[in-house]
XYZ file of C-alpha atoms in Angstrom:
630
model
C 10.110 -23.210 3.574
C 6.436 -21.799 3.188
C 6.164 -23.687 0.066
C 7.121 -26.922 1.478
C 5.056 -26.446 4.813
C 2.107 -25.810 2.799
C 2.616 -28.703 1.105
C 2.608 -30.656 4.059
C -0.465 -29.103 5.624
C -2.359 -30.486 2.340
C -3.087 -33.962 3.394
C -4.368 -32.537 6.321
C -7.084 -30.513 4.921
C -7.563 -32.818 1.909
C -8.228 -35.408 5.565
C -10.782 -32.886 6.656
C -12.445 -32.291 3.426
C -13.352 -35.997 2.663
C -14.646 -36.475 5.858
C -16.851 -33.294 5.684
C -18.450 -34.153 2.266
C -19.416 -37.805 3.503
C -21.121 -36.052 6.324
C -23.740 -39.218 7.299
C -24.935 -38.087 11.305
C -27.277 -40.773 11.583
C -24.871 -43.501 10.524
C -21.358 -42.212 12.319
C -19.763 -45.547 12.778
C -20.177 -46.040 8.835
C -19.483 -42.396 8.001
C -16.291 -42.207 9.965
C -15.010 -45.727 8.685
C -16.068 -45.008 4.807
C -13.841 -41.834 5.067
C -10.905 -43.342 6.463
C -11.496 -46.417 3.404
C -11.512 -43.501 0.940
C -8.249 -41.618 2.730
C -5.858 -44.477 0.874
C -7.579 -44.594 -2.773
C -5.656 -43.878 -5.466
C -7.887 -40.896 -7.173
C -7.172 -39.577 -3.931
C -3.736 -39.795 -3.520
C -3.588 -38.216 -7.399
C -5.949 -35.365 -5.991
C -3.372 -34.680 -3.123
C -0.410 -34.474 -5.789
C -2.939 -32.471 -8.127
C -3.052 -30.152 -5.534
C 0.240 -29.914 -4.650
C 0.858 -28.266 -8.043
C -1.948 -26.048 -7.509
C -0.172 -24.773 -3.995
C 3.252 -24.483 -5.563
C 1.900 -22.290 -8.374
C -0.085 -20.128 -5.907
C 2.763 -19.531 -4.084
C 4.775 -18.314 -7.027
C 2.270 -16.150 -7.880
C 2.701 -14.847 -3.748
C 6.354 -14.631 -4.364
C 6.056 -12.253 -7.740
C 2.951 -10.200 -6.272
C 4.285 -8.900 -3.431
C 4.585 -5.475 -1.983
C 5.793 -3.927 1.405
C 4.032 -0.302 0.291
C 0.468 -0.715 -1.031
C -0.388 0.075 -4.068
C -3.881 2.665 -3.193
C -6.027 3.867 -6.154
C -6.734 7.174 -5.407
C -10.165 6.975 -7.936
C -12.287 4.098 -9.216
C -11.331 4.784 -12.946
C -7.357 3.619 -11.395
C -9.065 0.696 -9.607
C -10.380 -0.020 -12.812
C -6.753 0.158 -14.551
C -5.148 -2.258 -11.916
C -7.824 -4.816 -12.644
C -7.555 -4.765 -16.612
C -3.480 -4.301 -16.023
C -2.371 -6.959 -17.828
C -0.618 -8.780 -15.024
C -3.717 -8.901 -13.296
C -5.576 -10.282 -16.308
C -2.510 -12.977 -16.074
C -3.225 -13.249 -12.203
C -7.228 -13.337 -12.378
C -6.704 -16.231 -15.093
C -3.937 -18.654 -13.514
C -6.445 -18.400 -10.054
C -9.438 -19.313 -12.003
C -7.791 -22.141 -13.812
C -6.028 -23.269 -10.839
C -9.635 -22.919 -8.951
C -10.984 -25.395 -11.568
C -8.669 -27.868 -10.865
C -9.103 -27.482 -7.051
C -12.751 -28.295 -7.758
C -12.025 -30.807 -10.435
C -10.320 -32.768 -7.286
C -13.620 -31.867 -4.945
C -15.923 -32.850 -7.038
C -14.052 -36.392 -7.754
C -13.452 -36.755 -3.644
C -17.215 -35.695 -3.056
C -17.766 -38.860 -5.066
C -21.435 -39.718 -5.829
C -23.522 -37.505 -8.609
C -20.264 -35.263 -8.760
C -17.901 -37.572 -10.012
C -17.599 -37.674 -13.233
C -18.642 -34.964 -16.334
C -20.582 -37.363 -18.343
C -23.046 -40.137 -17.234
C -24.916 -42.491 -18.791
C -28.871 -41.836 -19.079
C -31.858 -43.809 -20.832
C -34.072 -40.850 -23.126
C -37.964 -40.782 -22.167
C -39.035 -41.969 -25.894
C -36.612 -44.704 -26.099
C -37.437 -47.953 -25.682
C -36.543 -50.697 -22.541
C -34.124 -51.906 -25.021
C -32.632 -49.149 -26.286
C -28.609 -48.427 -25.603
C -28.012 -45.890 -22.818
C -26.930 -42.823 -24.210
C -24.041 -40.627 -22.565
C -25.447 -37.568 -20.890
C -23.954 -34.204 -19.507
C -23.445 -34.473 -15.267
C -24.239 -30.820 -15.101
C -23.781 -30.981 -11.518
C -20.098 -31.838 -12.305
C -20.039 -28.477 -14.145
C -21.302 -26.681 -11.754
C -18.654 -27.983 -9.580
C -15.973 -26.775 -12.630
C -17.443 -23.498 -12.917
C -17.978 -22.715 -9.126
C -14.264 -23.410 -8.570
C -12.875 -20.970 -11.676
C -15.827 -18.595 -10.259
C -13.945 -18.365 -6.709
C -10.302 -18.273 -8.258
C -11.446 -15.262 -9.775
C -12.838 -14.265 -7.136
C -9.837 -14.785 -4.763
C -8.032 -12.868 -7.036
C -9.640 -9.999 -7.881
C -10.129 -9.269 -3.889
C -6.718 -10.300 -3.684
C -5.594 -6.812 -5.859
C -8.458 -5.024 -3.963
C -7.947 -5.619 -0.671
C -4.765 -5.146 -0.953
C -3.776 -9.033 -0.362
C -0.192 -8.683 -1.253
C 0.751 -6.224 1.001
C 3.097 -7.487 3.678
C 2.629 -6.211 7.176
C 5.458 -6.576 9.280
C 4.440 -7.399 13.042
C 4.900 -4.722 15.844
C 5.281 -7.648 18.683
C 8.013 -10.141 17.421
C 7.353 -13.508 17.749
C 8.277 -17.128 16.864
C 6.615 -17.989 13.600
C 4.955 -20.660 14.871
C 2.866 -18.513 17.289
C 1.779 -16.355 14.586
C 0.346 -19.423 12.421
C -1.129 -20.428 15.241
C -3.126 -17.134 16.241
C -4.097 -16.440 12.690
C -5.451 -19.922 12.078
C -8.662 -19.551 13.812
C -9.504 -16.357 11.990
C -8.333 -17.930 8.670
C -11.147 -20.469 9.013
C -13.747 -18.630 10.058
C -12.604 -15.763 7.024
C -12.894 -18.548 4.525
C -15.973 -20.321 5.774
C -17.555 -16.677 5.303
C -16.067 -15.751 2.337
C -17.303 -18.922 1.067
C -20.737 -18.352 1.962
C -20.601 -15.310 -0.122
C -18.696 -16.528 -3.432
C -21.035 -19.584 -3.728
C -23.946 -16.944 -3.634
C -22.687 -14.536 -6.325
C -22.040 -17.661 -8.385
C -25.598 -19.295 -7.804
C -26.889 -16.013 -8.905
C -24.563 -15.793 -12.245
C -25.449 -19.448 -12.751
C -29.381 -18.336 -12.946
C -28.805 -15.891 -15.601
C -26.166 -17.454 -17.622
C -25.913 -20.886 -16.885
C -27.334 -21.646 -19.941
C -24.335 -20.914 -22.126
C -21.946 -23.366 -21.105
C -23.982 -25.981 -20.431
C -24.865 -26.041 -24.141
C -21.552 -25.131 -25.794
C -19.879 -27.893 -23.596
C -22.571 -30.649 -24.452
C -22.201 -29.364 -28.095
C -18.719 -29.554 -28.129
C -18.547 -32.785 -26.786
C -21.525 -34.485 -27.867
C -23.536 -35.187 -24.730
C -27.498 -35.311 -24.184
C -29.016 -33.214 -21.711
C -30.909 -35.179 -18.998
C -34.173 -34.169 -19.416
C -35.368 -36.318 -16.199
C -33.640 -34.097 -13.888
C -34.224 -30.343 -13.277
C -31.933 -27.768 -14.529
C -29.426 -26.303 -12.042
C -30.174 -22.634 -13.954
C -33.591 -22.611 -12.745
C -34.678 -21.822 -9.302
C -35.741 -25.576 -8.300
C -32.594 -26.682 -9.377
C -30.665 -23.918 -7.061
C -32.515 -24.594 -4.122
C -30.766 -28.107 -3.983
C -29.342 -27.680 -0.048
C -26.946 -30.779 -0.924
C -25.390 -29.122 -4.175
C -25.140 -25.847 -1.864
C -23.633 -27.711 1.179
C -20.778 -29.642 -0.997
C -20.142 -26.652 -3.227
C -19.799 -24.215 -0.304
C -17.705 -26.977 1.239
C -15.404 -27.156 -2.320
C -15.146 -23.116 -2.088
C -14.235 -23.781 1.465
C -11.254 -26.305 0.701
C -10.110 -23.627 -1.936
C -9.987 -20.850 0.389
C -7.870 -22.369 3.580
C -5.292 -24.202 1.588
C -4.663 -20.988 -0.146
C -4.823 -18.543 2.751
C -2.740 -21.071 4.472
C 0.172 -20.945 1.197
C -0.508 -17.049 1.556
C -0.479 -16.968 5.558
C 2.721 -19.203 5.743
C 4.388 -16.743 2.940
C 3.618 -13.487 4.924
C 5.137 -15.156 8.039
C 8.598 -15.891 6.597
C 8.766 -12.977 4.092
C 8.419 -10.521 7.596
C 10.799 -12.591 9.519
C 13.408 -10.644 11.161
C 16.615 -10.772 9.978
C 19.933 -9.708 11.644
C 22.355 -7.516 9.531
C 26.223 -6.936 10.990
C 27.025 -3.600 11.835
C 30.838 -4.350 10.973
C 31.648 -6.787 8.659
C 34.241 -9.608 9.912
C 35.619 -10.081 6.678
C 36.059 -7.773 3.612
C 33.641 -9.875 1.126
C 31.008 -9.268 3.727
C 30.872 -5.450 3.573
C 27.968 -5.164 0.983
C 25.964 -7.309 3.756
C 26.405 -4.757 6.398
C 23.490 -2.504 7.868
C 25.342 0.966 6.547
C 26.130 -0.174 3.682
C 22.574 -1.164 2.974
C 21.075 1.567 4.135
C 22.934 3.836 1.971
C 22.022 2.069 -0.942
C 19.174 1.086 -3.372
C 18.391 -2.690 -2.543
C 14.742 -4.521 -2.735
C 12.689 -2.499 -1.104
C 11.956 -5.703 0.852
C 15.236 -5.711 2.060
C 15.726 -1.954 3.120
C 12.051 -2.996 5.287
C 13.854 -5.285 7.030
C 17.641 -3.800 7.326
C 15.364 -0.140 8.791
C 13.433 -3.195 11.447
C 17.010 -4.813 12.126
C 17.915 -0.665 13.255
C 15.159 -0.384 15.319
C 15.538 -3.174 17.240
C 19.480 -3.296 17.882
C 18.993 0.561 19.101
C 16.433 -0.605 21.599
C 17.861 -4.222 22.693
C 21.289 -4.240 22.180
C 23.863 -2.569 23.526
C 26.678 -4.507 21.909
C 26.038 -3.893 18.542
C 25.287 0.165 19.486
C 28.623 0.039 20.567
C 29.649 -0.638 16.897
C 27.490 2.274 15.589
C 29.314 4.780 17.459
C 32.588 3.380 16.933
C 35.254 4.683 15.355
C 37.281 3.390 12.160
C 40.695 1.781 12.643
C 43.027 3.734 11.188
C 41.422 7.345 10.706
C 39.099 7.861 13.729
C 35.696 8.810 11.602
C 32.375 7.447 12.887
C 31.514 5.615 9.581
C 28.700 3.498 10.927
C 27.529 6.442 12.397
C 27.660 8.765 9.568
C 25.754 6.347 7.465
C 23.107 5.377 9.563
C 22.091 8.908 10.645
C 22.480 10.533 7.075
C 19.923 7.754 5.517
C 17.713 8.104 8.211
C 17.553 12.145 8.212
C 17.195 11.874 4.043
C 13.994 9.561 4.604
C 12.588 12.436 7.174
C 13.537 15.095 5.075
C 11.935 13.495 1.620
C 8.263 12.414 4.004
C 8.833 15.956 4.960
C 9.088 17.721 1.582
C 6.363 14.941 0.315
C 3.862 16.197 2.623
C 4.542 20.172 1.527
C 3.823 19.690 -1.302
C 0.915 17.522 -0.548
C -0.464 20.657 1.671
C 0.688 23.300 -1.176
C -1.574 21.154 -3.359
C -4.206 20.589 -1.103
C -4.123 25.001 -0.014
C -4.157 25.825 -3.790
C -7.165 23.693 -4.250
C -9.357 26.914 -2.938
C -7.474 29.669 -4.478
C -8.906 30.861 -7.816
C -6.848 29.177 -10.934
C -4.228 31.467 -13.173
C -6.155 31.983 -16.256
C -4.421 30.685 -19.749
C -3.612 33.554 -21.233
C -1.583 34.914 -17.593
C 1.623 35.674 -17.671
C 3.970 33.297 -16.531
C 7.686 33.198 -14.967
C 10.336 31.563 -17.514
C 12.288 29.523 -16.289
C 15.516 31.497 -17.543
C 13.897 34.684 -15.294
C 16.050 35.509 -12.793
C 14.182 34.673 -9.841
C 13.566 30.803 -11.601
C 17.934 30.689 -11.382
C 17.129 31.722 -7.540
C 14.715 28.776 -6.697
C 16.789 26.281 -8.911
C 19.936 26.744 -6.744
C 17.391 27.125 -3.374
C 16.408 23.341 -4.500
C 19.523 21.999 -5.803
C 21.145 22.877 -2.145
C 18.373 21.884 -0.239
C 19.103 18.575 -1.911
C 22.784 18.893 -0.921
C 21.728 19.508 2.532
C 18.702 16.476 2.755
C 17.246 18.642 5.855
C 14.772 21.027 5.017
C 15.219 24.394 6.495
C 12.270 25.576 8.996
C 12.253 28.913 7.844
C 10.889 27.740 5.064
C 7.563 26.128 6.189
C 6.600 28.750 8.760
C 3.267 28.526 6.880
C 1.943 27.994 3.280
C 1.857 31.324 1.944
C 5.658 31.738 2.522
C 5.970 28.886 0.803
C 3.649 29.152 -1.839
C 5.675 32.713 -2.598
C 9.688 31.328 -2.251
C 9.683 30.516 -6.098
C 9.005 34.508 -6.835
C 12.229 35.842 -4.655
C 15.196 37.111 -6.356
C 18.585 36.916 -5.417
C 19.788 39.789 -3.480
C 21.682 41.722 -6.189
C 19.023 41.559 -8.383
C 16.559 44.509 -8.680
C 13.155 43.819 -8.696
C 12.250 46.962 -10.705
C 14.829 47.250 -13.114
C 14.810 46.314 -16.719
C 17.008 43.108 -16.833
C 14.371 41.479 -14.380
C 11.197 39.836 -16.159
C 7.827 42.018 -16.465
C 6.045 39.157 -15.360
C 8.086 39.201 -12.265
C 7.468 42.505 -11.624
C 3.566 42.042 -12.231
C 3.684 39.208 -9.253
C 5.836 41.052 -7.057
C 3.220 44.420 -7.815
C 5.397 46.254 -9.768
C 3.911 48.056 -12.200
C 6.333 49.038 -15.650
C 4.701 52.305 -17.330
C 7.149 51.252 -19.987
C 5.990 47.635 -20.073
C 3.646 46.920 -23.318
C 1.126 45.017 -20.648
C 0.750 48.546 -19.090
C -2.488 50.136 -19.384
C -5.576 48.518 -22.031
C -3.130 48.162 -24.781
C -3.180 44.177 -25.113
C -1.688 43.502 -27.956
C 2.144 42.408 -27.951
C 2.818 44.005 -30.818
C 2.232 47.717 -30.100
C 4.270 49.297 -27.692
C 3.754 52.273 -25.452
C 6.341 54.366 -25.836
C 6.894 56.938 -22.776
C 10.203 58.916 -21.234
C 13.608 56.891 -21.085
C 14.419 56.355 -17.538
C 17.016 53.958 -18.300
C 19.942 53.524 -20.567
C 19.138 51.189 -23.258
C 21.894 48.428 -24.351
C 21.755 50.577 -27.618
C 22.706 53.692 -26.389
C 25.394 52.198 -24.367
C 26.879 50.678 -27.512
C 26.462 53.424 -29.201
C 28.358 55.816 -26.263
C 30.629 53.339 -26.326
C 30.277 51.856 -23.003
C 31.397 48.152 -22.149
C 29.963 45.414 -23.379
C 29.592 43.506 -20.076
C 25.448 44.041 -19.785
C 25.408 41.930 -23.217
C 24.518 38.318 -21.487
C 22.173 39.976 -19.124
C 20.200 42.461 -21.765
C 20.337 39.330 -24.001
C 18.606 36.853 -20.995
C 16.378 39.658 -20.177
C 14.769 39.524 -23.783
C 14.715 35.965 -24.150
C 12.252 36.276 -20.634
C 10.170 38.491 -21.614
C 9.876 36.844 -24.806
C 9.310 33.397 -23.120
C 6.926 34.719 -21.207
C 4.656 35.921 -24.248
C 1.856 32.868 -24.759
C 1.348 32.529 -28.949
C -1.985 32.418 -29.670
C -2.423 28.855 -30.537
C -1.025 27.985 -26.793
C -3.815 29.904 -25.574
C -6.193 28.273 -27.088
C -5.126 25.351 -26.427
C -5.448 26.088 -22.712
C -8.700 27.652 -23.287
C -10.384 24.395 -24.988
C -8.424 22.374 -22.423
C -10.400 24.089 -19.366
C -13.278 23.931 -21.425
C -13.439 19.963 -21.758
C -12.416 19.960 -18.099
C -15.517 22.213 -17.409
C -18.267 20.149 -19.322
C -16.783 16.512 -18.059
C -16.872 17.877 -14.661
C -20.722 18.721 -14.898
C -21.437 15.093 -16.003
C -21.971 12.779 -12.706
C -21.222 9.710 -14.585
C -17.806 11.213 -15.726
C -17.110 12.364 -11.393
C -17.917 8.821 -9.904
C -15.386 7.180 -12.336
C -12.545 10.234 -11.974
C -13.540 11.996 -8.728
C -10.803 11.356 -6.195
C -11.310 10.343 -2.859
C -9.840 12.489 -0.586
C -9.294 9.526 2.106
C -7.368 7.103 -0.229
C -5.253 10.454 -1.556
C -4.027 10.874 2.089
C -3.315 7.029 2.392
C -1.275 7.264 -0.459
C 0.597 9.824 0.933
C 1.627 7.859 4.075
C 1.722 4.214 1.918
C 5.429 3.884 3.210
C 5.455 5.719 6.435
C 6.208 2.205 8.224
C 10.195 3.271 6.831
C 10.028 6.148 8.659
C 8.686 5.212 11.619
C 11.500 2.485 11.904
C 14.013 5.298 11.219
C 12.477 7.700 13.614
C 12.633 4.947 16.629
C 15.932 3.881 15.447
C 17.136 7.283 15.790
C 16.023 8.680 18.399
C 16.932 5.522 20.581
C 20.251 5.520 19.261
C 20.328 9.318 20.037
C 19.028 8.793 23.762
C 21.849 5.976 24.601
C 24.550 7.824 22.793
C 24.005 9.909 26.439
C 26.119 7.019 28.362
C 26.975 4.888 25.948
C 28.895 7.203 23.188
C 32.575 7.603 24.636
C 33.806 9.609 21.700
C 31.013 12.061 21.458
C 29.619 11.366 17.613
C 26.282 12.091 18.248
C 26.544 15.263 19.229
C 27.810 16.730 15.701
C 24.290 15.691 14.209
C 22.195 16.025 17.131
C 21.281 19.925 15.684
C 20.207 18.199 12.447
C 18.535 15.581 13.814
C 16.602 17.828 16.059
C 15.479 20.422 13.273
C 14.909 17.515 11.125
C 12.622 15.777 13.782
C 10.603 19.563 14.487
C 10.540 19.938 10.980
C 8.069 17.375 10.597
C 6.448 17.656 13.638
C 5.086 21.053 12.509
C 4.331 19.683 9.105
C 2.340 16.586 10.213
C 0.675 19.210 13.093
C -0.355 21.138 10.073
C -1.213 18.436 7.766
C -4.050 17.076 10.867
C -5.242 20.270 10.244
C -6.715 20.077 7.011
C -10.264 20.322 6.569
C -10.669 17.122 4.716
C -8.277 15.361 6.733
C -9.594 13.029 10.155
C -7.359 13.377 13.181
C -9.207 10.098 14.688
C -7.861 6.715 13.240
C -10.666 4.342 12.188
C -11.711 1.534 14.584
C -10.217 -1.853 12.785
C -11.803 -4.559 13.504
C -10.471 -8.165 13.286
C -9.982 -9.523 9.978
C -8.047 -11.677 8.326
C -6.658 -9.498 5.508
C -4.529 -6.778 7.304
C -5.183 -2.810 6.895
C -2.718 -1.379 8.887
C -1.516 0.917 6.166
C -4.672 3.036 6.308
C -3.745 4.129 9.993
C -0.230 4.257 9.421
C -0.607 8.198 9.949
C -1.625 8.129 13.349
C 0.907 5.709 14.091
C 4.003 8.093 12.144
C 2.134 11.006 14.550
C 2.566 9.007 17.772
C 5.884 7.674 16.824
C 7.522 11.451 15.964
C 6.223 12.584 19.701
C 7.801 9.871 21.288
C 10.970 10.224 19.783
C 10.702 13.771 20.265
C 9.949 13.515 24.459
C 12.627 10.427 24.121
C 15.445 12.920 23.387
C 14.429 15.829 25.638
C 14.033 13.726 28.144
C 17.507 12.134 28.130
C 19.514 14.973 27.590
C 17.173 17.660 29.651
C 19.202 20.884 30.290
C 22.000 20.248 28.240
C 19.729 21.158 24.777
């Protein structure tokens, strides 16, 4: 439907464009009549069909580019990856080519000196009867090249800016409402944008217009004019009618495009209505739990998370079939499903931004040098904090004990389990060196460095030898056995060492160069955006939720909100505290930047504040509903 309304928009501005480059003020009558005349031509009509390709190609290239989380490059050296990715490379050249057509089409409408590439032209020495010879029209190829100029252009702030991001609206409405507010600021973006592209290209024409103008009247065997000035010099530039028709080509470009790209956006956000039950059994993929619960287009989990938030704010019907129960059985299904998908999403933002914090608090803490001893992972405490993660997985909510502040949760990988004893022998000497246990023992005790020599001192425990020996049972095997394969894990060999050593010594002398930090320096701004690139999920599931959690106080006749309304409140103060502390950080802003107007949409920068307001209201939604009874 975008495709084909786009289409149908083209004769319009095709309408406009011919009667914009006849522009004749002191003859109107003539002007206006000469551009209807040239409306029903036939080079026309081919220009209109000519571009008709153009749009449907553009709009394929919409279709495969799109996003609903933005891609953010967190340095310039990964700005400078997505440009030379090589779908970009495909991207950058499909616009330019396409742009040269668009201007192929201009430049033939425009009529006049732009018409056609090569022209016929009389050389100074020849004489009156000499045959005309055929000359280069380099004002045609400056029409060419200006047009594959501002493809490439188009495209390469299309990956930039962020272009195929799609914003889904806050205020629903019909989609012809939304074409019709963003067409005013789609005109004025592209007669600006214009502006600037045929100004970057006048100045690239100055300093290497040359080339092509010779290779292409080489290749094809055309004179240069030498009657008419140069357009690579500054007399030729300073033409105001070659400026005025090729800003008004780069103009043409721009709004048919924007308009494919506008009209795209529109029905790609559209809101779609997904059945809480299905009415037949072939329809139960298609159902909102069902979806939620599993891994579809991210496109389509967008819009099934929107559908949520706005049935648990408008609808009362179809909240009636979320807390329903199944027939036979009894279980709240819908329920379950909903409220499980939307407490994993909290949970994961929630973990996400831990160790985003972690990371960002470990920043100022002095790095573990490369020869330090490190935990193995077959240590007993590593066992500890694999089973700690595996059931915090099993759980999806993330305890709050656990995030009381970063320290504690810097130090929950070096706890042992409760039957294990921190200064015994089975338990790792690195472990004891974090936990400040000190073995006299222990060959690291004392200066003696070397691995191989051994301090020998009084026995104050029974060796695995001597028990074998007194004949004891054989049970401490596995764990004497474990014990040694720690302690020799956690020995570095010498070439690992080094390794490390020259590693932090590269990092060292790259990190003094400035050239080297303004390519791989991160920006601490765009990290953070990153962070919150999909937060636009969770704030549908947070609304969805606690709405849904706020009616369930008169509308759920079987009570099954209440089983997860502990979850969903820990869950919900979880991250409260962890976004509280995450404002906190010192590189962090806690105002969101003023947007101003613009075509191109930037929402996802401030999508932050907008998870921070969100979590507060759901927070004072639920309180307030249920009051006393918490």
């Amino acid at each position: 439907a975008a495709v084909a309304w786009s289409v149908l928009l083209l004769p319009v501005c095709t309408a406009a464009f011919v009667v914009l480059s006849g522009l004749d003020p002191f003859h109107p009558v003539r002007w206006i009549s000469n551009s209807f005349n040239d409306l029903y031509t036939s080079y026309v009509i081919f220009c209109i069909f000519l571009m008709s390709v153009v749009i449907l190609v553009i709009s394929i290239f919409n279709a495969e580019f799109y996003a609903v989380v933005p891609s953010i490059p967190c340095s310039r050296i990964a700005l400078i990856g997505k440009i030379i990715h090589p779908q970009q490379v495909i991207h950058s050249v499909v616009h330019a080519v396409m742009g040269m057509l668009v201007a192929w089409c201009a430049a033939v409408m425009t009529k006049g000196r732009f018409q056609f590439l090569a022209v016929p032209c009389t050389p100074l020495e020849s004489l009156d009867d000499a045959v005309p010879q055929m000359c280069l029209n380099e004002y045609h190829l400056f029409f060419l090249l200006s047009g594959a100029f501002m493809g490439y252009s188009y495209s390469l702030l299309y990956l930039i800016n962020n272009m195929n991001y799609l914003p889904f609206p806050i205020i629903q409405q019909y989609k012809y409402l939304r074409f019709r507010r963003s067409l005013p600021l789609l005109v004025k973006h592209g007669c600006v944008e214009s502006l600037y592209f045929v100004r970057n290209f006048c100045v690239a024409y100055y300093f290497f217009g040359y080339i092509p103008k010779v290779w292409i009247s080489t290749t094809m065997d055309l004179h240069i004019d030498s009657k008419l000035h140069p357009l690579d010099t500054l007399t030729g530039l300073l033409d105001l009618s070659l400026f005025y028709h090729a800003w008004l080509c780069g103009v043409f470009l721009l709004i048919t495009w924007y308009i494919a790209w506008l009209l795209f956006k529109i029905y790609a956000t559209e809101t779609h209505h997904f059945p809480v039950q299905p009415t037949f059994a072939e329809e139960t993929d298609q159902c909102l739990p069902k979806i939620l619960n599993s891994n579809p287009p991210l496109i389509i989990k967008f819009l099934a998370l929107q559908d949520l938030m706005l049935l648990s704010q408008y609808s009362p019907v179809r909240r009636q079939e979320v807390f329903s129960l199944s027939q036979p059985g009894g279980h709240p299904h819908n329920w379950t499903a909903i409220s499980r998908e939307c407490l994993s999403l909290l949970s994961d933002l929630t973990q996400r931004l831990i160790t985003q914090q972690e990371a960002a608090a470990a920043n100022g803490r002095a790095k573990q040098p490369a020869g330090e001893l490190k935990v193995s992972p077959q240590t007993p405490g590593a066992v500890v904090t694999e089973d700690m993660s595996f059931q915090s997985q099993r759980s999806n909510i993330v305890p709050r004990a656990s995030m009381s502040s970063l320290v504690k949760s810097s130090l929950m990988p070096l706890k042992t389990s409760p039957g294990s004893d921190v200064g015994s022998p089975f338990s790792s000497p690195a472990l004891n060196c974090k936990m400040g246990i000190l073995d006299v023992n222990s060959p690291w005790h004392g200066s003696v460095q070397s691995p191989h020599v051994v301090r020998r001192g009084p026995k104050l425990w029974t060796s695995g030898s001597d028990l074998q020996m007194n004949g004891s049972h054989h049970e401490s095997f596995p764990v004497l056995s474990a014990a040694r394969v720690g302690s020799e894990a956690v020995q570095p060999s010498f070439i690992y060492t080094w390794l490390q050593n020259k590693q932090e010594q590269i990092k060292n002398f790259l990190s003094k160069r400035v050239l080297i930090m303004y390519f791989f320096s991160k920006h601490p701004e765009a990290s953070i955006q990153a962070v919150f690139s999909d937060a636009q999920m969770h704030i549908w599931a947070l609304e969805g939720l606690s709405h849904l959690v706020a009616a369930s106080f008169t509308e759920d006749q079987f009570g099954v909100v209440q089983t997860t309304l502990p979850a969903i409140l820990n869950t919900l103060l979880t991250l409260q505290e962890v976004v509280d502390r995450h404002f906190k950080l010192p590189h962090v802003s806690s105002k969101p930047p003023r947007i101003s107007g613009s075509l191109v949409d930037t929402s996802y920068k401030t999508l932050r504040f907008a998870l921070r307001a969100s979590l507060k209201t759901a927070l004072y939604r639920i309180t307030t509903v249920f009051g006393e009874h918490l």
